[in-house]
Short mmCIF file of C-alpha atoms in Angstrom, two decimals:
data_model
loop_
_atom_site.label_atom_id
_atom_site.label_comp_id
_atom_site.label_asym_id
_atom_site.label_seq_id
_atom_site.Cartn_x
_atom_site.Cartn_y
_atom_site.Cartn_z
CA UNK A 1 -64.19 27.89 -41.98
CA UNK A 2 -67.30 30.03 -42.22
CA UNK A 3 -69.85 29.41 -45.01
CA UNK A 4 -69.49 32.68 -46.99
CA UNK A 5 -73.26 33.01 -47.09
CA UNK A 6 -73.23 33.49 -43.35
CA UNK A 7 -70.86 36.45 -43.51
CA UNK A 8 -72.33 39.81 -42.57
CA UNK A 9 -70.36 43.02 -42.43
CA UNK A 10 -71.71 45.69 -40.07
CA UNK A 11 -71.84 49.22 -41.51
CA UNK A 12 -69.67 50.54 -38.64
CA UNK A 13 -66.75 48.57 -39.98
CA UNK A 14 -66.64 51.14 -42.82
CA UNK A 15 -68.29 53.94 -40.84
CA UNK A 16 -65.78 56.72 -41.71
CA UNK A 17 -65.03 55.77 -45.30
CA UNK A 18 -68.49 55.39 -46.78
CA UNK A 19 -71.84 57.17 -46.80
CA UNK A 20 -74.78 54.76 -46.55
CA UNK A 21 -75.27 54.57 -50.38
CA UNK A 22 -71.47 54.16 -50.90
CA UNK A 23 -71.41 51.41 -48.29
CA UNK A 24 -74.33 49.46 -49.83
CA UNK A 25 -72.70 49.75 -53.27
CA UNK A 26 -69.34 48.49 -51.92
CA UNK A 27 -71.08 45.57 -50.24
CA UNK A 28 -72.95 44.69 -53.47
CA UNK A 29 -69.79 44.84 -55.57
CA UNK A 30 -67.98 42.74 -53.02
CA UNK A 31 -70.76 40.18 -53.05
CA UNK A 32 -71.37 40.37 -49.32
CA UNK A 33 -75.10 39.88 -49.00
CA UNK A 34 -75.81 40.88 -45.48
CA UNK A 35 -75.18 43.89 -43.34
CA UNK A 36 -76.39 45.55 -40.12
CA UNK A 37 -77.03 49.27 -40.39
CA UNK A 38 -75.98 52.09 -38.10
CA UNK A 39 -79.04 54.03 -37.26
CA UNK A 40 -77.54 57.51 -37.18
CA UNK A 41 -75.98 57.12 -40.59
CA UNK A 42 -79.08 55.41 -42.03
CA UNK A 43 -81.38 58.19 -40.89
CA UNK A 44 -78.97 60.79 -42.35
CA UNK A 45 -79.55 59.24 -45.77
CA UNK A 46 -83.20 58.35 -45.28
CA UNK A 47 -84.98 55.19 -44.32
CA UNK A 48 -87.06 54.67 -47.50
CA UNK A 49 -84.12 55.39 -49.83
CA UNK A 50 -81.94 52.94 -47.78
CA UNK A 51 -84.59 50.25 -47.96
CA UNK A 52 -84.77 50.61 -51.76
CA UNK A 53 -80.98 50.53 -52.18
CA UNK A 54 -80.75 47.39 -50.06
CA UNK A 55 -83.39 45.68 -52.22
CA UNK A 56 -81.75 46.87 -55.48
CA UNK A 57 -78.44 45.44 -54.36
CA UNK A 58 -79.83 42.24 -52.96
CA UNK A 59 -78.54 42.86 -49.47
CA UNK A 60 -80.35 41.57 -46.40
CA UNK A 61 -80.19 43.09 -42.92
CA UNK A 62 -79.31 41.08 -39.82
CA UNK A 63 -80.21 43.93 -37.58
CA UNK A 64 -80.55 47.63 -37.06
CA UNK A 65 -78.13 49.28 -34.67
CA UNK A 66 -79.09 50.77 -32.24
CA UNK A 67 -81.90 51.94 -29.98
CA UNK A 68 -81.91 52.38 -26.25
CA UNK A 69 -80.13 54.67 -23.76
CA UNK A 70 -83.22 54.61 -21.57
CA UNK A 71 -81.53 54.68 -18.16
CA UNK A 72 -82.15 58.28 -17.20
CA UNK A 73 -83.37 58.84 -13.62
CA UNK A 74 -85.51 61.73 -14.96
CA UNK A 75 -88.87 60.16 -15.84
CA UNK A 76 -89.54 62.61 -18.70
CA UNK A 77 -86.21 61.94 -20.24
CA UNK A 78 -86.68 58.22 -19.89
CA UNK A 79 -90.12 58.39 -21.48
CA UNK A 80 -88.74 60.38 -24.40
CA UNK A 81 -85.90 57.87 -24.76
CA UNK A 82 -88.43 55.02 -24.93
CA UNK A 83 -90.46 56.88 -27.59
CA UNK A 84 -87.23 57.13 -29.60
CA UNK A 85 -86.78 53.38 -29.24
CA UNK A 86 -90.27 52.89 -30.65
CA UNK A 87 -89.29 55.05 -33.66
CA UNK A 88 -86.15 52.97 -34.08
CA UNK A 89 -88.33 49.83 -34.05
CA UNK A 90 -90.53 51.37 -36.75
CA UNK A 91 -87.47 52.20 -38.81
CA UNK A 92 -86.14 48.69 -38.39
CA UNK A 93 -89.50 47.29 -39.61
CA UNK A 94 -89.38 49.63 -42.68
CA UNK A 95 -85.89 48.34 -43.45
CA UNK A 96 -87.03 44.75 -42.93
CA UNK A 97 -84.43 44.28 -40.13
CA UNK A 98 -85.30 41.32 -38.01
CA UNK A 99 -84.11 42.99 -34.83
CA UNK A 100 -83.13 46.25 -33.17
CA UNK A 101 -79.91 46.07 -31.24
CA UNK A 102 -80.71 47.45 -27.75
CA UNK A 103 -78.10 49.43 -25.82
CA UNK A 104 -79.26 49.98 -22.25
CA UNK A 105 -77.72 53.30 -21.32
CA UNK A 106 -75.18 54.21 -18.71
CA UNK A 107 -74.96 55.84 -15.29
CA UNK A 108 -76.32 59.30 -14.81
CA UNK A 109 -74.37 61.09 -11.99
CA UNK A 110 -77.74 62.08 -10.46
CA UNK A 111 -78.34 58.40 -9.54
CA UNK A 112 -75.28 56.22 -8.85
CA UNK A 113 -77.32 53.27 -7.53
CA UNK A 114 -76.48 50.84 -10.29
CA UNK A 115 -78.92 48.14 -9.10
CA UNK A 116 -81.71 50.70 -9.24
CA UNK A 117 -80.56 51.84 -12.70
CA UNK A 118 -80.62 48.27 -13.98
CA UNK A 119 -84.06 47.77 -12.57
CA UNK A 120 -85.25 50.98 -14.28
CA UNK A 121 -83.88 49.86 -17.66
CA UNK A 122 -85.53 46.45 -17.35
CA UNK A 123 -88.88 48.11 -16.54
CA UNK A 124 -88.34 50.31 -19.60
CA UNK A 125 -87.74 47.33 -21.88
CA UNK A 126 -90.92 45.75 -20.55
CA UNK A 127 -92.81 48.83 -21.72
CA UNK A 128 -91.33 48.46 -25.22
CA UNK A 129 -92.27 44.82 -25.74
CA UNK A 130 -95.80 45.49 -27.02
CA UNK A 131 -94.56 47.93 -29.70
CA UNK A 132 -91.81 45.58 -30.84
CA UNK A 133 -94.38 42.80 -31.18
CA UNK A 134 -96.77 45.07 -33.11
CA UNK A 135 -94.12 45.88 -35.71
CA UNK A 136 -92.54 42.40 -35.71
CA UNK A 137 -89.05 43.48 -34.80
CA UNK A 138 -87.08 41.70 -32.05
CA UNK A 139 -85.38 43.67 -29.30
CA UNK A 140 -81.82 42.27 -29.19
CA UNK A 141 -80.45 42.95 -25.71
CA UNK A 142 -76.72 43.41 -26.11
CA UNK A 143 -74.48 43.03 -23.12
CA UNK A 144 -71.66 45.51 -23.58
CA UNK A 145 -68.21 45.62 -22.09
CA UNK A 146 -68.00 46.82 -18.42
CA UNK A 147 -65.56 49.53 -19.56
CA UNK A 148 -68.55 51.36 -21.14
CA UNK A 149 -70.91 50.68 -18.26
CA UNK A 150 -70.79 54.34 -17.17
CA UNK A 151 -71.49 55.83 -20.58
CA UNK A 152 -73.36 53.31 -22.70
CA UNK A 153 -74.70 50.26 -21.03
CA UNK A 154 -75.36 48.96 -17.55
CA UNK A 155 -76.17 45.61 -19.14
CA UNK A 156 -72.67 44.21 -18.60
CA UNK A 157 -72.93 40.48 -18.70
CA UNK A 158 -74.66 37.62 -20.56
CA UNK A 159 -75.89 36.40 -17.19
CA UNK A 160 -77.74 39.69 -16.63
CA UNK A 161 -79.16 39.60 -20.15
CA UNK A 162 -80.47 36.11 -19.43
CA UNK A 163 -81.94 37.27 -16.12
CA UNK A 164 -83.71 40.10 -17.93
CA UNK A 165 -85.06 37.69 -20.52
CA UNK A 166 -86.29 35.40 -17.71
CA UNK A 167 -88.07 38.34 -16.13
CA UNK A 168 -89.61 39.70 -19.34
CA UNK A 169 -91.03 36.40 -20.39
CA UNK A 170 -91.25 37.55 -24.00
CA UNK A 171 -89.11 34.97 -25.76
CA UNK A 172 -90.87 35.53 -29.14
CA UNK A 173 -89.79 39.24 -29.28
CA UNK A 174 -86.81 39.76 -26.99
CA UNK A 175 -83.52 38.11 -27.75
CA UNK A 176 -79.80 38.55 -27.00
CA UNK A 177 -76.93 39.86 -29.14
CA UNK A 178 -73.62 38.12 -28.33
CA UNK A 179 -70.58 40.21 -29.13
CA UNK A 180 -67.21 38.56 -28.68
CA UNK A 181 -65.55 41.89 -27.90
CA UNK A 182 -67.93 42.64 -25.09
CA UNK A 183 -68.00 39.31 -23.25
CA UNK A 184 -64.81 37.35 -23.98
CA UNK A 185 -63.36 38.05 -20.53
CA UNK A 186 -66.36 36.70 -18.65
CA UNK A 187 -65.63 33.59 -16.55
CA UNK A 188 -69.23 32.45 -16.91
CA UNK A 189 -69.67 33.07 -20.62
CA UNK A 190 -69.78 29.45 -21.69
CA UNK A 191 -72.58 28.53 -19.24
CA UNK A 192 -74.50 31.70 -20.01
CA UNK A 193 -74.32 31.25 -23.79
CA UNK A 194 -75.62 27.69 -23.32
CA UNK A 195 -78.41 29.03 -21.05
CA UNK A 196 -79.30 31.72 -23.64
CA UNK A 197 -79.88 29.04 -26.29
CA UNK A 198 -82.43 30.20 -28.83
CA UNK A 199 -82.46 33.65 -27.35
CA UNK A 200 -79.28 34.40 -29.27
CA UNK A 201 -80.38 36.42 -32.32
CA UNK A 202 -77.16 38.11 -33.30
CA UNK A 203 -73.50 37.14 -33.16
CA UNK A 204 -70.94 39.97 -33.52
CA UNK A 205 -67.30 39.37 -33.95
CA UNK A 206 -64.19 41.44 -33.54
CA UNK A 207 -60.96 41.04 -31.66
CA UNK A 208 -59.45 42.56 -28.50
CA UNK A 209 -56.14 44.25 -29.21
CA UNK A 210 -53.62 43.95 -26.34
CA UNK A 211 -52.58 47.56 -26.87
CA UNK A 212 -56.13 48.96 -26.91
CA UNK A 213 -56.04 52.72 -26.85
CA UNK A 214 -59.69 53.74 -26.79
CA UNK A 215 -62.69 52.46 -24.86
CA UNK A 216 -64.95 52.44 -27.90
CA UNK A 217 -63.18 52.86 -31.20
CA UNK A 218 -60.14 50.58 -31.11
CA UNK A 219 -61.47 47.12 -31.92
CA UNK A 220 -59.29 44.62 -33.77
CA UNK A 221 -59.76 42.48 -36.87
CA UNK A 222 -60.41 38.82 -36.09
CA UNK A 223 -57.10 37.14 -35.61
CA UNK A 224 -55.19 40.33 -34.59
CA UNK A 225 -56.04 40.05 -30.91
CA UNK A 226 -56.41 37.68 -27.94
CA UNK A 227 -59.98 36.42 -28.27
CA UNK A 228 -60.47 32.76 -29.25
CA UNK A 229 -63.22 33.62 -31.75
CA UNK A 230 -63.65 30.17 -33.23
CA UNK A 231 -64.38 28.88 -29.77
CA UNK A 232 -67.07 31.54 -29.42
CA UNK A 233 -68.59 30.52 -32.68
CA UNK A 234 -68.64 26.90 -31.53
CA UNK A 235 -70.38 28.00 -28.30
CA UNK A 236 -73.16 29.98 -29.95
CA UNK A 237 -73.66 27.24 -32.55
CA UNK A 238 -73.86 24.64 -29.79
CA UNK A 239 -76.51 26.80 -28.21
CA UNK A 240 -78.53 26.61 -31.44
CA UNK A 241 -77.53 29.75 -33.31
CA UNK A 242 -77.00 29.25 -37.02
CA UNK A 243 -77.43 32.74 -38.34
CA UNK A 244 -75.11 35.44 -39.66
CA UNK A 245 -71.70 36.12 -38.26
CA UNK A 246 -71.49 39.93 -38.12
CA UNK A 247 -68.11 41.60 -38.32
CA UNK A 248 -68.39 44.76 -36.33
CA UNK A 249 -65.12 46.67 -36.03
CA UNK A 250 -64.93 50.25 -34.71
CA UNK A 251 -61.38 51.16 -35.52
CA UNK A 252 -60.30 54.76 -35.52
CA UNK A 253 -56.59 54.22 -35.90
CA UNK A 254 -56.55 51.35 -38.38
CA UNK A 255 -59.50 49.98 -40.37
CA UNK A 256 -61.35 53.27 -40.65
CA UNK A 257 -58.28 54.67 -42.37
CA UNK A 258 -58.20 52.05 -45.14
CA UNK A 259 -59.72 51.52 -48.54
CA UNK A 260 -63.17 49.88 -48.18
CA UNK A 261 -62.35 47.06 -50.63
CA UNK A 262 -59.11 46.34 -48.85
CA UNK A 263 -61.00 46.07 -45.52
CA UNK A 264 -63.64 43.77 -46.99
CA UNK A 265 -60.91 41.59 -48.55
CA UNK A 266 -59.22 41.20 -45.17
CA UNK A 267 -62.54 40.43 -43.49
CA UNK A 268 -63.29 37.72 -46.04
CA UNK A 269 -59.87 36.16 -45.47
CA UNK A 270 -60.16 36.23 -41.72
CA UNK A 271 -63.68 34.77 -41.88
CA UNK A 272 -61.97 31.70 -43.31
CA UNK A 273 -59.00 31.54 -40.93
CA UNK A 274 -59.92 33.28 -37.65
CA UNK A 275 -63.63 32.81 -37.17
CA UNK B 1 -67.41 60.13 7.27
CA UNK B 2 -64.25 58.05 7.51
CA UNK B 3 -62.26 57.90 10.76
CA UNK B 4 -59.05 59.70 9.64
CA UNK B 5 -57.02 56.94 11.27
CA UNK B 6 -58.32 54.54 8.64
CA UNK B 7 -57.11 56.66 5.74
CA UNK B 8 -54.36 55.15 3.65
CA UNK B 9 -52.89 56.80 0.58
CA UNK B 10 -51.34 54.47 -1.92
CA UNK B 11 -47.95 55.49 -3.32
CA UNK B 12 -49.28 55.40 -6.91
CA UNK B 13 -51.49 58.37 -6.16
CA UNK B 14 -48.27 60.49 -6.16
CA UNK B 15 -46.34 58.13 -8.45
CA UNK B 16 -45.02 60.77 -10.85
CA UNK B 17 -44.40 63.64 -8.40
CA UNK B 18 -42.41 61.91 -5.70
CA UNK B 19 -39.50 59.55 -5.30
CA UNK B 20 -40.04 57.01 -2.52
CA UNK B 21 -38.22 59.05 0.17
CA UNK B 22 -40.01 62.24 -0.98
CA UNK B 23 -43.36 60.41 -0.85
CA UNK B 24 -42.78 59.13 2.68
CA UNK B 25 -41.73 62.58 3.83
CA UNK B 26 -44.86 64.16 2.29
CA UNK B 27 -47.00 61.55 3.97
CA UNK B 28 -45.31 62.16 7.37
CA UNK B 29 -45.67 65.94 7.09
CA UNK B 30 -49.35 65.46 6.05
CA UNK B 31 -49.97 63.22 9.04
CA UNK B 32 -51.26 60.33 6.95
CA UNK B 33 -50.04 57.32 8.84
CA UNK B 34 -50.60 54.52 6.32
CA UNK B 35 -49.57 53.76 2.78
CA UNK B 36 -49.23 50.91 0.30
CA UNK B 37 -45.98 50.92 -1.64
CA UNK B 38 -45.46 50.42 -5.33
CA UNK B 39 -42.91 47.67 -5.73
CA UNK B 40 -40.98 48.98 -8.69
CA UNK B 41 -40.45 52.36 -7.08
CA UNK B 42 -39.62 50.87 -3.67
CA UNK B 43 -36.98 48.61 -5.18
CA UNK B 44 -35.50 51.49 -7.04
CA UNK B 45 -34.81 53.20 -3.72
CA UNK B 46 -34.04 50.05 -1.77
CA UNK B 47 -36.03 47.86 0.53
CA UNK B 48 -33.97 48.32 3.70
CA UNK B 49 -33.72 52.07 3.30
CA UNK B 50 -37.50 52.28 2.69
CA UNK B 51 -38.23 50.10 5.77
CA UNK B 52 -36.12 52.54 7.90
CA UNK B 53 -37.78 55.68 6.47
CA UNK B 54 -41.26 54.23 7.17
CA UNK B 55 -40.30 53.51 10.77
CA UNK B 56 -38.65 56.95 11.18
CA UNK B 57 -41.81 58.64 9.96
CA UNK B 58 -44.26 56.45 11.83
CA UNK B 59 -45.96 55.18 8.72
CA UNK B 60 -47.51 51.71 8.51
CA UNK B 61 -48.02 49.70 5.37
CA UNK B 62 -51.42 48.20 4.41
CA UNK B 63 -49.82 46.21 1.59
CA UNK B 64 -47.09 45.93 -0.98
CA UNK B 65 -48.15 46.35 -4.63
CA UNK B 66 -47.67 44.11 -6.55
CA UNK B 67 -46.47 40.62 -7.40
CA UNK B 68 -47.84 38.18 -9.95
CA UNK B 69 -48.12 38.08 -13.77
CA UNK B 70 -47.69 34.32 -13.64
CA UNK B 71 -50.00 33.48 -16.55
CA UNK B 72 -47.45 32.57 -19.16
CA UNK B 73 -48.08 29.33 -21.16
CA UNK B 74 -44.29 28.82 -21.19
CA UNK B 75 -43.51 26.73 -18.12
CA UNK B 76 -40.04 28.23 -17.72
CA UNK B 77 -41.34 31.75 -17.88
CA UNK B 78 -44.15 30.89 -15.44
CA UNK B 79 -41.65 29.33 -12.95
CA UNK B 80 -39.46 32.48 -13.15
CA UNK B 81 -42.50 34.63 -12.56
CA UNK B 82 -43.45 32.59 -9.51
CA UNK B 83 -39.88 32.98 -8.21
CA UNK B 84 -40.22 36.70 -8.61
CA UNK B 85 -43.47 36.58 -6.55
CA UNK B 86 -41.52 34.79 -3.82
CA UNK B 87 -39.00 37.66 -3.85
CA UNK B 88 -41.86 40.11 -3.65
CA UNK B 89 -43.23 38.28 -0.62
CA UNK B 90 -39.76 38.49 1.00
CA UNK B 91 -39.62 42.18 0.28
CA UNK B 92 -43.11 42.64 1.73
CA UNK B 93 -42.00 40.84 4.86
CA UNK B 94 -38.91 43.00 5.19
CA UNK B 95 -41.15 46.08 4.86
CA UNK B 96 -43.61 44.70 7.43
CA UNK B 97 -46.38 44.78 4.90
CA UNK B 98 -49.22 42.49 5.92
CA UNK B 99 -49.97 41.46 2.33
CA UNK B 100 -48.74 41.35 -1.19
CA UNK B 101 -51.25 42.51 -3.77
CA UNK B 102 -51.44 39.79 -6.42
CA UNK B 103 -52.07 40.58 -10.07
CA UNK B 104 -52.74 37.45 -12.01
CA UNK B 105 -51.37 38.28 -15.47
CA UNK B 106 -53.08 38.52 -18.85
CA UNK B 107 -53.54 36.59 -22.05
CA UNK B 108 -50.47 35.50 -24.01
CA UNK B 109 -51.35 35.26 -27.75
CA UNK B 110 -49.75 31.82 -27.73
CA UNK B 111 -52.64 30.51 -25.65
CA UNK B 112 -55.98 32.15 -26.01
CA UNK B 113 -57.91 29.59 -24.00
CA UNK B 114 -58.90 31.83 -21.12
CA UNK B 115 -60.35 29.02 -18.98
CA UNK B 116 -57.04 27.18 -19.22
CA UNK B 117 -55.09 30.39 -18.44
CA UNK B 118 -57.17 30.93 -15.36
CA UNK B 119 -56.62 27.35 -14.24
CA UNK B 120 -52.86 27.79 -14.76
CA UNK B 121 -52.76 30.93 -12.64
CA UNK B 122 -54.74 29.26 -9.82
CA UNK B 123 -52.30 26.32 -9.89
CA UNK B 124 -49.48 28.91 -9.70
CA UNK B 125 -50.98 30.60 -6.69
CA UNK B 126 -51.24 27.22 -4.95
CA UNK B 127 -47.51 26.79 -5.40
CA UNK B 128 -46.93 30.19 -3.72
CA UNK B 129 -48.96 29.49 -0.59
CA UNK B 130 -46.25 27.76 1.36
CA UNK B 131 -43.76 30.60 0.82
CA UNK B 132 -46.26 33.21 1.72
CA UNK B 133 -46.96 31.32 4.99
CA UNK B 134 -43.30 30.92 5.74
CA UNK B 135 -42.73 34.68 5.58
CA UNK B 136 -46.09 35.63 7.11
CA UNK B 137 -47.36 37.74 4.26
CA UNK B 138 -50.85 37.30 2.85
CA UNK B 139 -51.46 36.96 -0.83
CA UNK B 140 -54.20 39.44 -1.61
CA UNK B 141 -55.88 38.29 -4.82
CA UNK B 142 -57.12 41.38 -6.61
CA UNK B 143 -59.84 41.12 -9.23
CA UNK B 144 -59.08 43.70 -11.82
CA UNK B 145 -61.27 45.40 -14.41
CA UNK B 146 -62.15 43.28 -17.49
CA UNK B 147 -60.68 46.00 -19.72
CA UNK B 148 -57.22 44.93 -18.53
CA UNK B 149 -57.90 41.22 -18.80
CA UNK B 150 -55.71 40.90 -21.85
CA UNK B 151 -52.73 42.65 -20.43
CA UNK B 152 -52.78 42.47 -16.67
CA UNK B 153 -55.23 40.12 -15.05
CA UNK B 154 -57.48 37.26 -16.01
CA UNK B 155 -58.90 37.48 -12.49
CA UNK B 156 -61.83 39.64 -13.55
CA UNK B 157 -64.53 39.27 -10.91
CA UNK B 158 -64.96 38.92 -7.19
CA UNK B 159 -66.87 35.74 -7.83
CA UNK B 160 -63.81 34.24 -9.46
CA UNK B 161 -61.61 35.42 -6.61
CA UNK B 162 -63.98 33.71 -4.17
CA UNK B 163 -63.92 30.52 -6.22
CA UNK B 164 -60.14 30.61 -6.18
CA UNK B 165 -60.14 31.03 -2.42
CA UNK B 166 -62.54 28.08 -2.07
CA UNK B 167 -60.21 26.00 -4.16
CA UNK B 168 -56.99 27.02 -2.41
CA UNK B 169 -58.42 26.42 1.09
CA UNK B 170 -55.75 28.62 2.65
CA UNK B 171 -57.86 31.26 4.41
CA UNK B 172 -55.08 32.15 6.80
CA UNK B 173 -52.74 33.30 4.05
CA UNK B 174 -54.78 34.04 0.92
CA UNK B 175 -57.20 37.00 0.97
CA UNK B 176 -58.93 39.31 -1.51
CA UNK B 177 -58.35 42.97 -2.32
CA UNK B 178 -61.54 44.82 -3.24
CA UNK B 179 -60.98 47.82 -5.52
CA UNK B 180 -64.07 49.92 -6.27
CA UNK B 181 -62.66 50.91 -9.66
CA UNK B 182 -62.28 47.30 -10.78
CA UNK B 183 -65.58 45.88 -9.62
CA UNK B 184 -68.20 48.65 -9.44
CA UNK B 185 -69.96 47.56 -12.63
CA UNK B 186 -70.45 43.91 -11.46
CA UNK B 187 -74.13 42.87 -11.14
CA UNK B 188 -73.13 40.30 -8.50
CA UNK B 189 -70.78 42.40 -6.47
CA UNK B 190 -72.93 42.78 -3.38
CA UNK B 191 -73.46 39.04 -2.99
CA UNK B 192 -69.81 38.27 -3.72
CA UNK B 193 -68.53 40.83 -1.21
CA UNK B 194 -70.77 39.33 1.42
CA UNK B 195 -69.51 35.88 0.44
CA UNK B 196 -65.93 37.01 0.68
CA UNK B 197 -66.45 38.15 4.28
CA UNK B 198 -63.22 37.91 6.24
CA UNK B 199 -61.22 37.21 3.11
CA UNK B 200 -61.32 40.89 2.32
CA UNK B 201 -57.87 42.17 3.40
CA UNK B 202 -57.61 45.37 1.36
CA UNK B 203 -60.14 48.00 0.24
CA UNK B 204 -58.97 50.29 -2.54
CA UNK B 205 -60.99 53.34 -3.59
CA UNK B 206 -60.98 55.59 -6.59
CA UNK B 207 -63.73 56.75 -8.94
CA UNK B 208 -64.74 55.97 -12.47
CA UNK B 209 -64.70 59.03 -14.77
CA UNK B 210 -67.37 59.05 -17.46
CA UNK B 211 -64.88 60.41 -19.96
CA UNK B 212 -62.17 57.80 -19.18
CA UNK B 213 -59.37 58.22 -21.70
CA UNK B 214 -56.94 55.48 -20.74
CA UNK B 215 -57.35 51.86 -19.69
CA UNK B 216 -54.99 52.11 -16.77
CA UNK B 217 -53.97 55.63 -15.88
CA UNK B 218 -57.14 57.69 -15.85
CA UNK B 219 -58.80 56.96 -12.51
CA UNK B 220 -60.79 59.64 -10.78
CA UNK B 221 -60.83 61.17 -7.32
CA UNK B 222 -63.59 59.88 -5.06
CA UNK B 223 -66.69 61.96 -5.82
CA UNK B 224 -65.63 62.93 -9.33
CA UNK B 225 -67.11 59.87 -11.05
CA UNK B 226 -70.08 57.54 -11.12
CA UNK B 227 -69.21 55.00 -8.41
CA UNK B 228 -71.30 54.96 -5.25
CA UNK B 229 -68.20 54.57 -3.04
CA UNK B 230 -69.96 55.02 0.32
CA UNK B 231 -72.19 52.07 -0.62
CA UNK B 232 -69.10 49.99 -1.30
CA UNK B 233 -67.67 50.91 2.03
CA UNK B 234 -70.85 49.86 3.68
CA UNK B 235 -70.74 46.55 1.81
CA UNK B 236 -67.19 45.67 2.81
CA UNK B 237 -67.82 46.74 6.39
CA UNK B 238 -70.97 44.63 6.58
CA UNK B 239 -68.76 41.76 5.36
CA UNK B 240 -66.55 42.31 8.36
CA UNK B 241 -63.79 44.49 7.00
CA UNK B 242 -62.68 47.28 9.34
CA UNK B 243 -59.22 48.09 8.03
CA UNK B 244 -57.71 50.87 6.04
CA UNK B 245 -59.48 52.63 3.15
CA UNK B 246 -56.72 52.93 0.55
CA UNK B 247 -56.89 55.73 -1.96
CA UNK B 248 -55.30 54.45 -5.17
CA UNK B 249 -55.49 56.84 -8.01
CA UNK B 250 -53.48 56.40 -11.21
CA UNK B 251 -54.11 59.68 -13.01
CA UNK B 252 -51.86 60.73 -15.85
CA UNK B 253 -53.78 63.80 -16.95
CA UNK B 254 -54.87 65.22 -13.62
CA UNK B 255 -53.65 64.16 -10.19
CA UNK B 256 -50.16 63.20 -11.22
CA UNK B 257 -49.75 66.72 -12.58
CA UNK B 258 -50.48 68.39 -9.22
CA UNK B 259 -48.60 69.41 -6.15
CA UNK B 260 -48.38 66.48 -3.68
CA UNK B 261 -49.80 68.46 -0.75
CA UNK B 262 -52.67 69.70 -2.84
CA UNK B 263 -53.53 66.14 -3.83
CA UNK B 264 -53.36 64.93 -0.19
CA UNK B 265 -55.56 67.82 0.84
CA UNK B 266 -58.24 66.89 -1.70
CA UNK B 267 -57.99 63.23 -0.68
CA UNK B 268 -58.53 64.12 2.96
CA UNK B 269 -61.56 66.24 2.08
CA UNK B 270 -63.10 63.59 -0.08
CA UNK B 271 -62.49 60.94 2.54
CA UNK B 272 -64.97 62.90 4.63
CA UNK B 273 -67.54 63.58 1.91
CA UNK B 274 -67.33 60.88 -0.73
CA UNK B 275 -66.13 57.71 0.97
#
């Protein structure tokens, strides 16, 4: 049973139903006091206006999602992508988000050497550390599911995220986001969550549906799939994490089709029974 | 450039176009001298008849695909599944296939403890070793992509396959099938392929398409995706593997729609340029 004060609902869970102001209003009326914002949608509405709305509704941010995609083999493209991450860090600071969720970027067909791509992204993160520190926003490295390695993230395991943290030696400003959906299958997840310890700065939950039909937008509500989510919560808590539990459900064929208050009602129920 | 005598085309590459006798005839006429057969389709036509057709057309088998799915938490179901694997081993022996590709099985919602499921499958494989030895057919443990962990295989990495082999201590009769599509994303793949060494008894190739639309049936032709397949071939060969290179492409929206001789022509070309 999750302390309701630790419940956070990520904006993407209602991505298709609500504009940013509608979403914040729904959250306020539902008495959910924490969210993580989707950058694209937040920018569409405006950073300053969003910051005011959050304050007016008494809603905190657990994070800002996302910046990254810095894997390009073209050095000009990669530099521009890093500049964009710096802007995302600035936006996160303006929104009072404690961290920016970092998505590495995928494989460009011009360079299929995945070890080299990973090394390039790690070098790129190292170049972003100073800016993150200057604005006081953590970079939350998020390992993503290997099925989106080609398109979204070559950071595919917790073990690699830990190795990157070891290499960066910037524990004050680089952390790790653990997402049950991305890492549940990993045979080494328990050891790597323990190793991550205080690096864990975000904990995202959703469930894996056995009949998954899309590589990105078919996540399940907690309890509807095969992930032992309570076990994951025990693991991150044993590692020292006591922050928000963020419900992050991309769901084209189900939850994005439903009434926002219905979705939040189900999330609140499942937070008690399946998290 | 691959020695054409090492080219093997897996039956699934033409799964929808050809019955088993049609497929074997197409292979013979195309002068491709090795295949791996898809069990379901082979049984449909008949094991004895298939064995005769292979001999008549001078086509060897690299393997028989597949047996397994022994992960059930219900002990009766699991025992029946193991019996079915024994039958698959018998069929493989009758077909003169050197190995049976082993697919572990996924997560049953009745037991979401994935560590326990993996332990159960490993125990199950241990019970199959004696039968495999008695019929002289290797069990080829095949790590499959984490995106099919829930439905098909909790054996998700080469590292875990190596750990299972260590534990089974049956090197003469349990090997590992390396499939580029399943493991290309793995940060530890190079070390684990080297560690596998002579355990590697099959090498399957296909490519990962950036716009993948299905979790099982949307594989790409070598060269059409983001996997550095020649690097994989160098890795398995450095580990001591010198056997067939098996082209195994499940492709609902592309290659399964095409003329069998066209597909084989493209495979032969790509074997020279992209493998």
